[in-house]
Short mmCIF file of C-alpha atoms in Angstrom, two decimals:
data_model
loop_
_atom_site.label_atom_id
_atom_site.label_comp_id
_atom_site.label_asym_id
_atom_site.label_seq_id
_atom_site.Cartn_x
_atom_site.Cartn_y
_atom_site.Cartn_z
CA GLN A 189 120.44 103.35 84.16
CA VAL A 190 120.71 101.25 87.30
CA GLN A 191 117.26 100.06 88.28
CA LEU A 192 115.69 97.73 90.82
CA VAL A 193 112.01 96.82 90.61
CA GLU A 194 110.33 94.84 93.37
CA SER A 195 107.16 92.83 93.03
CA GLY A 196 105.18 90.20 94.88
CA GLY A 197 103.81 92.16 97.80
CA GLY A 198 100.22 91.90 98.93
CA VAL A 199 97.88 91.06 101.75
CA VAL A 200 98.45 87.69 103.41
CA GLN A 201 97.09 85.98 106.50
CA PRO A 202 99.32 85.32 109.50
CA GLY A 203 101.21 82.06 109.18
CA ARG A 204 101.10 82.08 105.39
CA SER A 205 103.92 82.59 102.90
CA LEU A 206 104.84 85.14 100.27
CA ARG A 207 107.73 85.46 97.83
CA LEU A 208 109.08 88.84 96.86
CA SER A 209 111.06 89.38 93.66
CA CYS A 210 113.42 92.11 92.58
CA ALA A 211 114.41 92.60 88.95
CA ALA A 212 117.78 94.28 88.44
CA SER A 213 119.04 96.10 85.37
CA GLY A 214 121.69 98.57 84.31
CA PHE A 215 124.59 97.01 86.19
CA THR A 216 126.48 93.71 86.45
CA PHE A 217 124.12 92.07 88.90
CA SER A 218 126.34 89.03 89.43
CA SER A 219 129.13 91.23 90.84
CA TYR A 220 127.23 92.74 93.78
CA GLY A 221 125.86 91.68 97.08
CA MET A 222 122.17 92.47 97.44
CA HIS A 223 120.06 93.43 100.44
CA TRP A 224 116.46 93.45 101.56
CA VAL A 225 115.48 96.32 103.84
CA ARG A 226 112.01 96.84 105.27
CA GLN A 227 110.07 99.71 106.78
CA ALA A 228 106.97 99.20 108.86
CA PRO A 229 104.25 101.86 108.51
CA GLY A 230 105.40 105.09 110.13
CA LYS A 231 108.63 103.50 111.37
CA GLY A 232 112.30 103.58 110.51
CA LEU A 233 114.41 101.42 108.26
CA GLU A 234 115.24 97.85 109.26
CA TRP A 235 117.79 95.75 107.43
CA ALA A 236 116.45 92.23 106.88
CA ALA A 237 118.94 90.18 104.86
CA VAL A 238 121.94 90.20 102.53
CA ILE A 239 123.23 87.73 99.96
CA SER A 240 126.70 87.69 98.50
CA TYR A 241 127.34 88.29 94.81
CA ASP A 242 127.42 84.55 94.06
CA GLY A 243 124.81 83.44 96.59
CA SER A 244 127.31 81.58 98.73
CA ASP A 245 126.82 83.74 101.84
CA LYS A 246 123.54 84.81 103.38
CA PHE A 247 122.89 86.75 106.57
CA TYR A 248 119.66 87.68 108.32
CA THR A 249 118.47 89.85 111.12
CA ASP A 250 117.36 87.80 114.11
CA SER A 251 113.65 88.58 113.75
CA VAL A 252 113.44 86.86 110.33
CA LYS A 253 116.05 84.14 110.74
CA GLY A 254 114.56 80.70 110.14
CA ARG A 255 111.45 82.16 108.48
CA PHE A 256 112.82 84.17 105.56
CA THR A 257 115.19 82.99 102.84
CA ILE A 258 117.10 85.30 100.51
CA SER A 259 118.18 83.94 97.15
CA ARG A 260 119.26 85.09 93.73
CA ASP A 261 119.37 83.93 90.14
CA ASN A 262 122.28 85.63 88.42
CA SER A 263 121.27 84.21 85.03
CA LYS A 264 118.03 86.17 85.28
CA ASN A 265 119.29 89.21 87.25
CA MET A 266 116.74 88.44 89.94
CA LEU A 267 116.75 88.67 93.73
CA TYR A 268 114.16 86.93 95.88
CA LEU A 269 112.90 86.89 99.44
CA GLN A 270 110.86 83.87 100.47
CA MET A 271 108.87 84.77 103.56
CA ASN A 272 107.27 81.96 105.56
CA SER A 273 105.31 81.91 108.81
CA LEU A 274 104.43 85.56 108.37
CA ARG A 275 103.47 87.63 111.37
CA ALA A 276 101.65 90.92 111.75
CA GLU A 277 104.95 92.58 112.64
CA ASP A 278 106.34 91.63 109.22
CA SER A 279 103.94 94.13 107.63
CA ALA A 280 106.13 96.69 105.89
CA VAL A 281 107.37 98.13 102.66
CA TYR A 282 110.15 95.85 101.47
CA TYR A 283 112.99 97.36 99.48
CA CYS A 284 115.67 95.53 97.57
CA ALA A 285 118.95 97.37 97.40
CA LYS A 286 122.32 96.95 95.78
CA ASP A 287 125.48 96.91 97.87
CA ARG A 288 127.76 99.84 97.29
CA ARG A 289 130.87 97.80 96.42
CA ASN A 290 131.32 94.91 94.01
CA HIS A 291 133.04 91.72 95.06
CA LEU A 292 136.29 92.72 93.39
CA PHE A 293 136.78 95.65 95.76
CA ARG A 294 139.68 94.86 98.06
CA GLY A 295 138.48 96.42 101.26
CA ALA A 296 138.34 95.30 104.87
CA LEU A 297 134.65 94.47 104.73
CA ASN A 298 132.34 92.31 102.64
CA TYR A 299 129.39 94.68 102.57
CA TYR A 300 129.28 98.48 102.44
CA GLY A 301 125.64 99.43 102.70
CA MET A 302 123.25 100.30 99.89
CA ASP A 303 123.67 102.78 97.07
CA VAL A 304 120.70 101.94 94.84
CA TRP A 305 117.21 101.09 96.06
CA GLY A 306 114.05 99.87 94.41
CA GLN A 307 110.72 101.63 94.87
CA GLY A 308 109.51 99.04 97.37
CA THR A 309 106.68 96.55 97.56
CA THR A 310 104.14 96.51 100.38
CA VAL A 311 103.44 93.43 102.47
CA THR A 312 100.45 93.44 104.81
CA VAL A 313 99.98 90.52 107.17
CA SER A 314 96.46 90.52 108.48
CA SER A 315 93.60 88.16 109.08
CA ASP B 144 124.59 94.10 117.79
CA ILE B 145 125.77 97.64 117.20
CA GLN B 146 123.15 100.17 118.27
CA MET B 147 122.87 103.49 116.48
CA THR B 148 121.34 106.59 118.05
CA GLN B 149 120.54 109.90 116.39
CA SER B 150 119.70 113.31 117.73
CA PRO B 151 117.54 115.16 117.52
CA SER B 152 114.67 112.89 116.50
CA SER B 153 113.11 115.83 114.72
CA LEU B 154 113.81 119.48 114.08
CA SER B 155 112.15 122.46 112.50
CA ALA B 156 114.21 124.78 110.37
CA SER B 157 113.91 127.48 107.76
CA VAL B 158 115.24 127.64 104.24
CA GLY B 159 118.83 128.84 104.44
CA ASP B 160 119.45 127.50 107.92
CA ARG B 161 122.44 125.38 108.84
CA VAL B 162 121.28 122.02 110.16
CA THR B 163 123.37 119.45 112.03
CA ILE B 164 122.36 115.92 113.02
CA THR B 165 124.46 113.68 115.22
CA CYS B 166 124.74 109.91 115.17
CA GLN B 167 126.39 107.74 117.78
CA ALA B 168 127.39 104.09 117.55
CA SER B 169 127.43 101.78 120.57
CA GLN B 170 130.96 100.70 119.68
CA ASP B 171 133.81 101.76 117.44
CA ILE B 172 132.80 101.49 113.77
CA SER B 173 135.81 103.34 112.34
CA ASN B 174 134.40 105.41 109.45
CA TYR B 175 131.99 102.71 108.25
CA LEU B 176 128.94 104.93 108.21
CA ASN B 177 126.43 105.96 105.56
CA TRP B 178 123.86 108.76 105.59
CA TYR B 179 120.56 108.45 103.72
CA GLN B 180 117.74 110.85 102.91
CA GLN B 181 114.18 109.60 102.65
CA LYS B 182 111.18 111.59 101.49
CA PRO B 183 107.61 110.42 102.21
CA GLY B 184 106.55 107.51 100.04
CA LYS B 185 109.98 107.23 98.44
CA ALA B 186 112.95 104.93 98.78
CA PRO B 187 115.98 106.12 100.72
CA LYS B 188 118.75 107.85 98.82
CA LEU B 189 122.43 107.51 99.69
CA LEU B 190 124.01 110.89 100.38
CA ILE B 191 127.29 110.17 102.16
CA TYR B 192 129.41 107.05 102.58
CA ASP B 193 132.53 106.29 104.59
CA ALA B 194 131.29 108.93 107.05
CA SER B 195 132.40 111.89 104.97
CA THR B 196 132.47 111.08 101.24
CA LEU B 197 129.77 112.68 99.15
CA GLU B 198 127.97 110.29 96.81
CA THR B 199 128.19 111.27 93.14
CA GLY B 200 125.61 113.85 92.19
CA VAL B 201 124.80 114.91 95.75
CA PRO B 202 124.97 118.69 96.32
CA SER B 203 127.96 120.00 98.22
CA ARG B 204 125.78 121.61 100.89
CA PHE B 205 125.60 118.13 102.44
CA SER B 206 128.59 116.98 104.47
CA GLY B 207 129.51 114.40 107.05
CA SER B 208 132.26 113.93 109.58
CA GLY B 209 133.39 111.75 112.43
CA SER B 210 134.94 108.40 113.16
CA GLY B 211 134.89 105.82 115.91
CA THR B 212 131.57 106.25 117.69
CA ASP B 213 130.58 109.87 117.05
CA PHE B 214 129.44 111.27 113.73
CA SER B 215 127.69 114.33 112.41
CA PHE B 216 125.79 115.27 109.26
CA THR B 217 125.34 118.87 108.18
CA ILE B 218 123.29 120.71 105.62
CA SER B 219 125.03 124.05 105.24
CA SER B 220 122.08 125.95 103.79
CA LEU B 221 118.76 124.15 103.92
CA GLN B 222 116.84 124.09 100.65
CA PRO B 223 113.11 123.38 100.15
CA GLU B 224 113.88 119.96 98.68
CA ASP B 225 115.87 118.96 101.78
CA PHE B 226 112.85 118.55 104.02
CA ALA B 227 112.96 114.81 104.66
CA THR B 228 114.00 112.18 107.16
CA TYR B 229 117.70 111.39 107.48
CA TYR B 230 119.15 108.08 108.65
CA CYS B 231 122.64 107.03 109.59
CA GLN B 232 123.67 103.40 109.06
CA GLN B 233 126.68 101.42 110.18
CA TYR B 234 128.22 98.72 108.03
CA ASP B 235 131.16 97.80 110.23
CA THR B 236 129.48 94.64 111.49
CA LEU B 237 126.67 92.50 110.22
CA PRO B 238 124.45 90.82 110.94
CA PRO B 239 122.70 93.00 111.56
CA LEU B 240 123.49 96.05 109.51
CA THR B 241 121.86 98.74 111.64
CA PHE B 242 120.23 102.10 111.00
CA GLY B 243 119.71 104.97 113.35
CA PRO B 244 116.09 105.80 114.22
CA GLY B 245 116.02 108.76 111.87
CA THR B 246 115.82 112.54 112.14
CA LYS B 247 112.86 114.28 110.56
CA VAL B 248 113.63 117.75 109.22
CA ASP B 249 110.56 119.85 108.61
CA ILE B 250 109.66 123.42 107.85
CA LYS B 251 109.57 125.93 110.67
#
């Protein structure tokens, strides 16, 4: 079955770095855009970043732009989020999620939201 | 950025009740809207896409409607497993891809 498993979360001091990983299985990973979505404790969902199926396009929300980098390795079915210069407000559960449409879909848009989510990995930024 | 609002922010209802949540976009997003359900400690689950299309395997008591800027989500007969938080999300324009603030449905 389609599965996403995140790892790499933990407790980190402000200003430090952390890399999250997401292992994908059960679908043709190289055909789908992939997202990172985060949720601060007790708060709503916040989209963080997306990467196209081949890694050629990347987009970020303003609050992480310049500090976070999304990447993927299609040969390993892996998605990554490199997080630098971490701040307390980056503390959250981070979910990786698969885009609902593959790149062959001839629609008006490039991304269609998320249909499969991982279980999340928790990042706590604290001194 | 497209802003999404939801109302109410929370509601209390009984099993069997009909529940409706509204979602409004700050600009026209056509029908590019998803609805998600999230239970405590769990990842969100896609229920409805393209504003009104039921995701495979989702019970038919869930439905969605709307286009442009105004959308609604309805549970026709609330079941015990439906107590959760529901989010709308627009995918017309990114970045950013934006979620509504959520509506928590709990037991009356």
